PDB file of C-alpha atoms in Angstrom:
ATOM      1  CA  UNK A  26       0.000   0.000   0.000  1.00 42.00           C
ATOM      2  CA  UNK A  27       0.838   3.318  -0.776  1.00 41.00           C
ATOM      3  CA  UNK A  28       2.541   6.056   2.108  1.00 42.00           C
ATOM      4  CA  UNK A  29       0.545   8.574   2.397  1.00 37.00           C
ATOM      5  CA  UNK A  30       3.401  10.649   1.063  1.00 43.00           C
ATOM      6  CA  UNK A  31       4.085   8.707  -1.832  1.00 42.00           C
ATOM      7  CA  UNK A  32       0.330   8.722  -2.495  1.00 39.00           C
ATOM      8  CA  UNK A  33       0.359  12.841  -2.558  1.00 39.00           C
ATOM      9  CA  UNK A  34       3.335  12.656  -4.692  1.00 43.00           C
ATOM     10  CA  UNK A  35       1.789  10.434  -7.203  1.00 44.00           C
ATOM     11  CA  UNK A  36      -1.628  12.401  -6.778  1.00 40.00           C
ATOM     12  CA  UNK A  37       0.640  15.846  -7.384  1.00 45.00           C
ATOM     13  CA  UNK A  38       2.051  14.305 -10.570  1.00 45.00           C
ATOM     14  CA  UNK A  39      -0.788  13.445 -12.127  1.00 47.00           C
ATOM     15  CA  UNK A  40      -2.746  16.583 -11.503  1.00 44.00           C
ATOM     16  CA  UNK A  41       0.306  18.758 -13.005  1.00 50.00           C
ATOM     17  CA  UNK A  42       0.241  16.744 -16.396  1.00 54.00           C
ATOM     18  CA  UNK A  43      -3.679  16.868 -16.003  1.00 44.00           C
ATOM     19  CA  UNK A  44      -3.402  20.962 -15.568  1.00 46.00           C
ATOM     20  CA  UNK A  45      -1.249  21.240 -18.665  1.00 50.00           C
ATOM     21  CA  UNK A  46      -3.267  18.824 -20.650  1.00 46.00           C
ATOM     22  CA  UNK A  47      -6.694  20.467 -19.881  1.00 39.00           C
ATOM     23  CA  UNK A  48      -5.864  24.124 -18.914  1.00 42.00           C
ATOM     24  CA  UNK A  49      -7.221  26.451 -21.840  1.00 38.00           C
ATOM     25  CA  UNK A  50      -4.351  27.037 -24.448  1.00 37.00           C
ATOM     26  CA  UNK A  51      -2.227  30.102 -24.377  1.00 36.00           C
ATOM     27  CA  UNK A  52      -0.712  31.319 -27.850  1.00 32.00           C
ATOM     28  CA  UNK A  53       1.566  29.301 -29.121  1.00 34.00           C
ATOM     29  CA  UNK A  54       4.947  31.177 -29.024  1.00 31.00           C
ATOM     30  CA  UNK A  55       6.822  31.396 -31.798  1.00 28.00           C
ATOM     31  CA  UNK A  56       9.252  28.640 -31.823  1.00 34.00           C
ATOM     32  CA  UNK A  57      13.178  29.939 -32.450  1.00 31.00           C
ATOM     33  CA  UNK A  58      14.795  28.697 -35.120  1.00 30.00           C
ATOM     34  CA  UNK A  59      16.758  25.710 -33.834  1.00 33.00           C
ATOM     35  CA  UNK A  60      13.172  24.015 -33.440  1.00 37.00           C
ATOM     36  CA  UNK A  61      10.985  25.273 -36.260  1.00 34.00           C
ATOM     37  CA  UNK A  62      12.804  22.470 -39.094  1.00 37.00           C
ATOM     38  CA  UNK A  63      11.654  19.737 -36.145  1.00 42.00           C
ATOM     39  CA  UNK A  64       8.461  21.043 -35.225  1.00 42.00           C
ATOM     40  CA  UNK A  65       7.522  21.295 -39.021  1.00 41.00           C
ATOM     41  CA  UNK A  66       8.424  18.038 -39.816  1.00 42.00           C
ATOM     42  CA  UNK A  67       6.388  16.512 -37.055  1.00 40.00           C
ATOM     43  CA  UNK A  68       3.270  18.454 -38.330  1.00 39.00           C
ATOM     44  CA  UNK A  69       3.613  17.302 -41.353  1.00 39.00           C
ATOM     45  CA  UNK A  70       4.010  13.609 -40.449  1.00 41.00           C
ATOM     46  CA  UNK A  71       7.105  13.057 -41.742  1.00 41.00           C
ATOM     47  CA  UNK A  72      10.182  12.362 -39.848  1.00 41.00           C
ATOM     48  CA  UNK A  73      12.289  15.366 -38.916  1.00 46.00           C
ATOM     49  CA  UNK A  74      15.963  15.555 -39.979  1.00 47.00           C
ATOM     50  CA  UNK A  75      16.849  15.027 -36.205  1.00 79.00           C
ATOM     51  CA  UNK A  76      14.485  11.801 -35.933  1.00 89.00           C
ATOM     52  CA  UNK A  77      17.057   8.653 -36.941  1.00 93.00           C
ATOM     53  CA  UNK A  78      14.216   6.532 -37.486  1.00 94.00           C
ATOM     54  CA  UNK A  79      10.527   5.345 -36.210  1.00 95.00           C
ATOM     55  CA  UNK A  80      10.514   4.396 -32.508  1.00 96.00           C
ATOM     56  CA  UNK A  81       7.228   2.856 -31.719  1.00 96.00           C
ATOM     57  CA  UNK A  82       6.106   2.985 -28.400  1.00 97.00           C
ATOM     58  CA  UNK A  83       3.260   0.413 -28.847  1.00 96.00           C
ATOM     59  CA  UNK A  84       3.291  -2.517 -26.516  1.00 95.00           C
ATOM     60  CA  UNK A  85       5.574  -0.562 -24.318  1.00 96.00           C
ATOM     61  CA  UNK A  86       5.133  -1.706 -20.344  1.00 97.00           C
ATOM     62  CA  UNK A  87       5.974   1.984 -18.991  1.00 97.00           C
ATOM     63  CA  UNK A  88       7.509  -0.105 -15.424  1.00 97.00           C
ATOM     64  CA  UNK A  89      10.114  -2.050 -17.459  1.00 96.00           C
ATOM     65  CA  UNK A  90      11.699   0.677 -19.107  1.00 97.00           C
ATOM     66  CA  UNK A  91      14.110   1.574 -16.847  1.00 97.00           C
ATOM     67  CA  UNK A  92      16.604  -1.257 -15.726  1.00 96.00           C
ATOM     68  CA  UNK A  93      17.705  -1.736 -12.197  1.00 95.00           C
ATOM     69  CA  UNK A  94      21.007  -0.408 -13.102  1.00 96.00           C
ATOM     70  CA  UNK A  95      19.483   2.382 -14.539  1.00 97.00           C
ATOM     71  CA  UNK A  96      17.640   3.032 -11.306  1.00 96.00           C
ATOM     72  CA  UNK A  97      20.183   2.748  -9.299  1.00 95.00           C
ATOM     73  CA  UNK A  98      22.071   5.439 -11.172  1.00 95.00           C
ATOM     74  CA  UNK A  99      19.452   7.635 -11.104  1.00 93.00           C
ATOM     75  CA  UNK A 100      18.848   7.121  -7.326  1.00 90.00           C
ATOM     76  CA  UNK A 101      15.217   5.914  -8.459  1.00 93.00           C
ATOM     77  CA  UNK A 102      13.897   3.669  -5.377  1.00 88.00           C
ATOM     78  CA  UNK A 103      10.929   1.914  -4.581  1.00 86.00           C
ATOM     79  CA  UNK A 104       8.726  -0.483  -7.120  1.00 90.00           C
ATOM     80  CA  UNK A 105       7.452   1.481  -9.941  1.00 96.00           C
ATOM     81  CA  UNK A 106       3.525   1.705 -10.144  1.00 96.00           C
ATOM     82  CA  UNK A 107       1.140   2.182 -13.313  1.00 97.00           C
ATOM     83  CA  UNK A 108      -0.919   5.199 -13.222  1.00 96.00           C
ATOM     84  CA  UNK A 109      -3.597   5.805 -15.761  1.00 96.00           C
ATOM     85  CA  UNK A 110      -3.735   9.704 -17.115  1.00 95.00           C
ATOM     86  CA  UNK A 111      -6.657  10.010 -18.606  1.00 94.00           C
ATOM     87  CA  UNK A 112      -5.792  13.327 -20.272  1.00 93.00           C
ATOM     88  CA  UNK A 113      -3.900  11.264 -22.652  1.00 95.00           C
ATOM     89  CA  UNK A 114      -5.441   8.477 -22.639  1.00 96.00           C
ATOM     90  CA  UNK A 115      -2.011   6.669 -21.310  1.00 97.00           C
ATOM     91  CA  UNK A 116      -0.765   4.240 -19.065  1.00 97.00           C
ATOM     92  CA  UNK A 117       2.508   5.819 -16.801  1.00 98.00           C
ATOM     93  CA  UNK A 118       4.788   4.120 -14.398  1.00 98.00           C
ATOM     94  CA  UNK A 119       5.783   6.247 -11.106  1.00 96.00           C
ATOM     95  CA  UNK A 120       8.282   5.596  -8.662  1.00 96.00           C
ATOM     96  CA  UNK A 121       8.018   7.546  -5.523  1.00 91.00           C
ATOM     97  CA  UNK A 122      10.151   8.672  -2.744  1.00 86.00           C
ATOM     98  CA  UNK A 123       9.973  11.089  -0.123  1.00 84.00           C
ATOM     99  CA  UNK A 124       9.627  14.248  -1.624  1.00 86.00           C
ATOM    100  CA  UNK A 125      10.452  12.750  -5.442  1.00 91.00           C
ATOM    101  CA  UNK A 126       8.045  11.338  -8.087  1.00 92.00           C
ATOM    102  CA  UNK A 127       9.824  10.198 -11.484  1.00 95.00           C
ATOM    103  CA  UNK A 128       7.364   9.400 -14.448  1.00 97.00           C
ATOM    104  CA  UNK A 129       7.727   7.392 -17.238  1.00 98.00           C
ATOM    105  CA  UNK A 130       4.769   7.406 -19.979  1.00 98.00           C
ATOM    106  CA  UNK A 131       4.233   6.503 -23.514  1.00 98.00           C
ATOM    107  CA  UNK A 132       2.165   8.616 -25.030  1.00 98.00           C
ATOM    108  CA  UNK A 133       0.595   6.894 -28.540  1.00 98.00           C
ATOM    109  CA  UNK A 134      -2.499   8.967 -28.769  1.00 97.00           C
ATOM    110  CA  UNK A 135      -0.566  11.847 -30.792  1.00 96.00           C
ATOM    111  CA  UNK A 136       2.207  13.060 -32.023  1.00 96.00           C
ATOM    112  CA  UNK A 137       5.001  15.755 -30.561  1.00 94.00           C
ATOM    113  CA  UNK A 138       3.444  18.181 -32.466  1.00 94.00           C
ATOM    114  CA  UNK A 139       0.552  18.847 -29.836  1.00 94.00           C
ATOM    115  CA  UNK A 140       3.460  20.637 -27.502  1.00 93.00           C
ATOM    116  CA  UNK A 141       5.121  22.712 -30.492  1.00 88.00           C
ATOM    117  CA  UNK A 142       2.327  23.835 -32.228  1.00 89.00           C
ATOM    118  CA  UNK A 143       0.654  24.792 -28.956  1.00 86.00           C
ATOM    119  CA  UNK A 144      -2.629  22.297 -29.019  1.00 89.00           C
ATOM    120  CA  UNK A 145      -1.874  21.482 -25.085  1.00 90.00           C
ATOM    121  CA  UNK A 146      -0.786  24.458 -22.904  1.00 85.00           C
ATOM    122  CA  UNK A 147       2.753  24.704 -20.873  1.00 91.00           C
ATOM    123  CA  UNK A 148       5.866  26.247 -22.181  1.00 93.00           C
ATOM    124  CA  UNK A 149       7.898  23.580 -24.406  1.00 95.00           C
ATOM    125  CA  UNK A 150      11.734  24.489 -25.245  1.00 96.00           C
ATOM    126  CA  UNK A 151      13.796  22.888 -27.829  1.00 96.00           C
ATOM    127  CA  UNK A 152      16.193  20.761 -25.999  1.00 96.00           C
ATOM    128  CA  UNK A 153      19.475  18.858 -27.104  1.00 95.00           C
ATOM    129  CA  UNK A 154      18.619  15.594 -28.921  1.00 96.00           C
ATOM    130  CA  UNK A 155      18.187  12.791 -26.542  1.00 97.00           C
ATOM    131  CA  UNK A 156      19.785   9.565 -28.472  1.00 96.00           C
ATOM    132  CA  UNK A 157      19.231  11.438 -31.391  1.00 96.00           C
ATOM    133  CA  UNK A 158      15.630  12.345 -31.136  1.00 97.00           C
ATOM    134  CA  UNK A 159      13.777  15.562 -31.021  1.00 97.00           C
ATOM    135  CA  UNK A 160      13.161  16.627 -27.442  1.00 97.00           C
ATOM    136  CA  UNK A 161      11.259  19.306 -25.660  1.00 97.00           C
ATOM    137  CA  UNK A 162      11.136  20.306 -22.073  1.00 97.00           C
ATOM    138  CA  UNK A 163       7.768  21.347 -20.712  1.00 97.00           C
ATOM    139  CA  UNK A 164       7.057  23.309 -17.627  1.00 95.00           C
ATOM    140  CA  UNK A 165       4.770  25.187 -16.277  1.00 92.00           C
ATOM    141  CA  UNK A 166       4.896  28.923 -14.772  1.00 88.00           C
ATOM    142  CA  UNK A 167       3.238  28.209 -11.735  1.00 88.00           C
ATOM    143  CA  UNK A 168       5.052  24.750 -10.671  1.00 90.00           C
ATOM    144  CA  UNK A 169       8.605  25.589 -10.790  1.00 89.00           C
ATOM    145  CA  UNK A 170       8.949  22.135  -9.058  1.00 91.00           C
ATOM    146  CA  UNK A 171       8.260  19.800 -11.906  1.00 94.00           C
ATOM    147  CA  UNK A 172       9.354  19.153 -15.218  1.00 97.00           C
ATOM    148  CA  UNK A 173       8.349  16.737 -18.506  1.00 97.00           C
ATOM    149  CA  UNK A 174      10.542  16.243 -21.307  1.00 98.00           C
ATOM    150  CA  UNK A 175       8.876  15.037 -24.645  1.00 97.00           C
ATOM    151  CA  UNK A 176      10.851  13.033 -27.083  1.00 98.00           C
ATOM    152  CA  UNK A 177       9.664  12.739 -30.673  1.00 97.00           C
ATOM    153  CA  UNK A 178       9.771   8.504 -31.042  1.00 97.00           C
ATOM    154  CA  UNK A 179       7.631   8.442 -34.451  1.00 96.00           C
ATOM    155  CA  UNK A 180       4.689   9.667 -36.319  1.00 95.00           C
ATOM    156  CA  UNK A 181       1.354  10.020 -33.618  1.00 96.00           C
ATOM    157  CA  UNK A 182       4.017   9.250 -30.851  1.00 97.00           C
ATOM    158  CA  UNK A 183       6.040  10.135 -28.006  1.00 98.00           C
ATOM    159  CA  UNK A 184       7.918   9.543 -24.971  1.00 98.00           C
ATOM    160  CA  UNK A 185       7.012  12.099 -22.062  1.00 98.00           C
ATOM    161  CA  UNK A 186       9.145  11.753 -18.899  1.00 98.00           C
ATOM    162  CA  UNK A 187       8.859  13.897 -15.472  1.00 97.00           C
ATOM    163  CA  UNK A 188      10.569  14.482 -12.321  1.00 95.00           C
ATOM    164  CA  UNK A 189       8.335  16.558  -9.452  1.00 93.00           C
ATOM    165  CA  UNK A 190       9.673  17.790  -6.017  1.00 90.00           C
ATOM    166  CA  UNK A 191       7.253  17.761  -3.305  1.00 82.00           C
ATOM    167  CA  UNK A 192       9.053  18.671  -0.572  1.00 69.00           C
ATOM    168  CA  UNK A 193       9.628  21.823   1.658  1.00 69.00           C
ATOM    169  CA  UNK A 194      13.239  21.342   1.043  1.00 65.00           C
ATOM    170  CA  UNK A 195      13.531  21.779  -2.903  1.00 58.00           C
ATOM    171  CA  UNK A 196      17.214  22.406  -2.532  1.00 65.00           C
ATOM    172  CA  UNK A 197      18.162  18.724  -1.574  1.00 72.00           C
ATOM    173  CA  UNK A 198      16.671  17.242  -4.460  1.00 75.00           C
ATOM    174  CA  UNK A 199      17.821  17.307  -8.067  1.00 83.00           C
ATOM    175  CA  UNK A 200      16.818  19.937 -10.301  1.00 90.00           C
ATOM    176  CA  UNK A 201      13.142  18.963 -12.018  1.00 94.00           C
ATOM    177  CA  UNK A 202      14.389  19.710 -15.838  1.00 96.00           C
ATOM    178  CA  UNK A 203      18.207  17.764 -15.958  1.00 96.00           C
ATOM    179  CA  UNK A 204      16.725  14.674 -13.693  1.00 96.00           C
ATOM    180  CA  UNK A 205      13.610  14.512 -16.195  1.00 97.00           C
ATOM    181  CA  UNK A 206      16.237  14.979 -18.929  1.00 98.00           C
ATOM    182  CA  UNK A 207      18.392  11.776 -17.621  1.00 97.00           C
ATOM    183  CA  UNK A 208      15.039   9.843 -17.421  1.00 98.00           C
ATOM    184  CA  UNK A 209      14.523  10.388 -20.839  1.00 98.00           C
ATOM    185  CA  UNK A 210      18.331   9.601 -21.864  1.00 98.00           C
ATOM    186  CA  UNK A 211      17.626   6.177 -19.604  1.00 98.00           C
ATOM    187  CA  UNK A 212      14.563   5.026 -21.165  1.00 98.00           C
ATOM    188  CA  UNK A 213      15.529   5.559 -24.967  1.00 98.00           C
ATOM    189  CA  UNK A 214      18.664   3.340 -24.502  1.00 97.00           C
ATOM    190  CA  UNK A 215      16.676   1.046 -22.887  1.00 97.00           C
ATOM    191  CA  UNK A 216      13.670   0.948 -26.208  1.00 97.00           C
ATOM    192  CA  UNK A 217      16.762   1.197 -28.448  1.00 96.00           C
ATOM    193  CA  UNK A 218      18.561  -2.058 -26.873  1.00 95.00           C
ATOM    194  CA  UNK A 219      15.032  -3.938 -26.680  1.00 91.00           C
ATOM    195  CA  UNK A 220      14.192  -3.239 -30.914  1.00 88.00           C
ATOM    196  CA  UNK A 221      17.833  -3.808 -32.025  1.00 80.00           C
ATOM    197  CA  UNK A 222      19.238  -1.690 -35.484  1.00 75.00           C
ATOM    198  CA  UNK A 223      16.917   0.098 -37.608  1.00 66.00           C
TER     199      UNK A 223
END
């Protein structure tokens, strides 16, 4: 059974990605250069220059895509547990400690696109490639405590990763955007060993 603790951590996970999933839908900013090729080529269904090649999520168990090593490097404890989000229709793993909630859900519903061309709310940001794939942080102005990256897997697809602080102590913990970063690093290597070569 859940801590109490772990169960307000999970609970405070699931209503950030709910609030930028259902909030109403600012402007979409105007995305800088180094994204617009990427963003483009998502729209249009076809593989962006930065995609190496279709990554399907489908089948995916969210709680076996991060290996123990994995965890352990990432100081990720506990056994992860499914959570349905129903704002995208998706099945996520959580692990939780105290203060900590990591996330790990595939996303097969639709496509990157709904973060860069400003369908769902929250402020996306053209990261780095992770393994070679298009990837977007997403945060939110008024939770400074959590952060999702998106990674462009394939067409109608993606791979959306989180790290949230609940804690009075924000200091002692990683910061939200690198640790949701090094999730997403963790679980592409891990769907990259598991399908082999392109």
């Amino acid at each position: 059974m859940l801590s109490r603790r772990a169960l307000i951590t999970s609970l405070a996970c699931a209503a950030a990605l709910t609030a930028a999933a259902c909030d109403p839908a600012p402007t979409p900013p105007t995305p800088p250069p180094s994204m617009s090729t990427s963003a483009a080529a998502s729209s249009s269904g076809t593989p962006g220059p930065s995609r190496p090649r279709e990554l399907s999520l489908d089948g995916a168990d969210p709680c076996e895509l991060l290996t123990p090593r994995q965890r352990a490097e990432l100081h990720v404890t506990g056994t992860g547990r499914p959570l349905e989000i129903k704002a995208f229709t998706a099945t996520g793993c959580t692990w939780n400690d105290i203060g900590v909630s990591h996330l790990v859900m595939p996303v097969l519903i639709e496509g990157i696109e709904t973060w860069t061309g400003g369908t769902r709310p929250g402020r996306p940001a053209r990261i780095e490639d992770v393994e070679g794939f298009p990837a977007f942080t997403v945060t939110l102005p008024d939770d400074p405590d959590r952060c999702d990256v998106v990674v462009d897997t394939a067409d109608g697809q993606y791979l959306s990763t989180g790290f949230s602080v609940v804690s009075d102590t924000p200091q002692r913990h990683p910061q939200p955007c690198p640790r949701a970063i090094e999730l997403a690093r963790a679980v592409l290597r891990t769907l990259l060993a598991q399908t082999g070569p392109a």
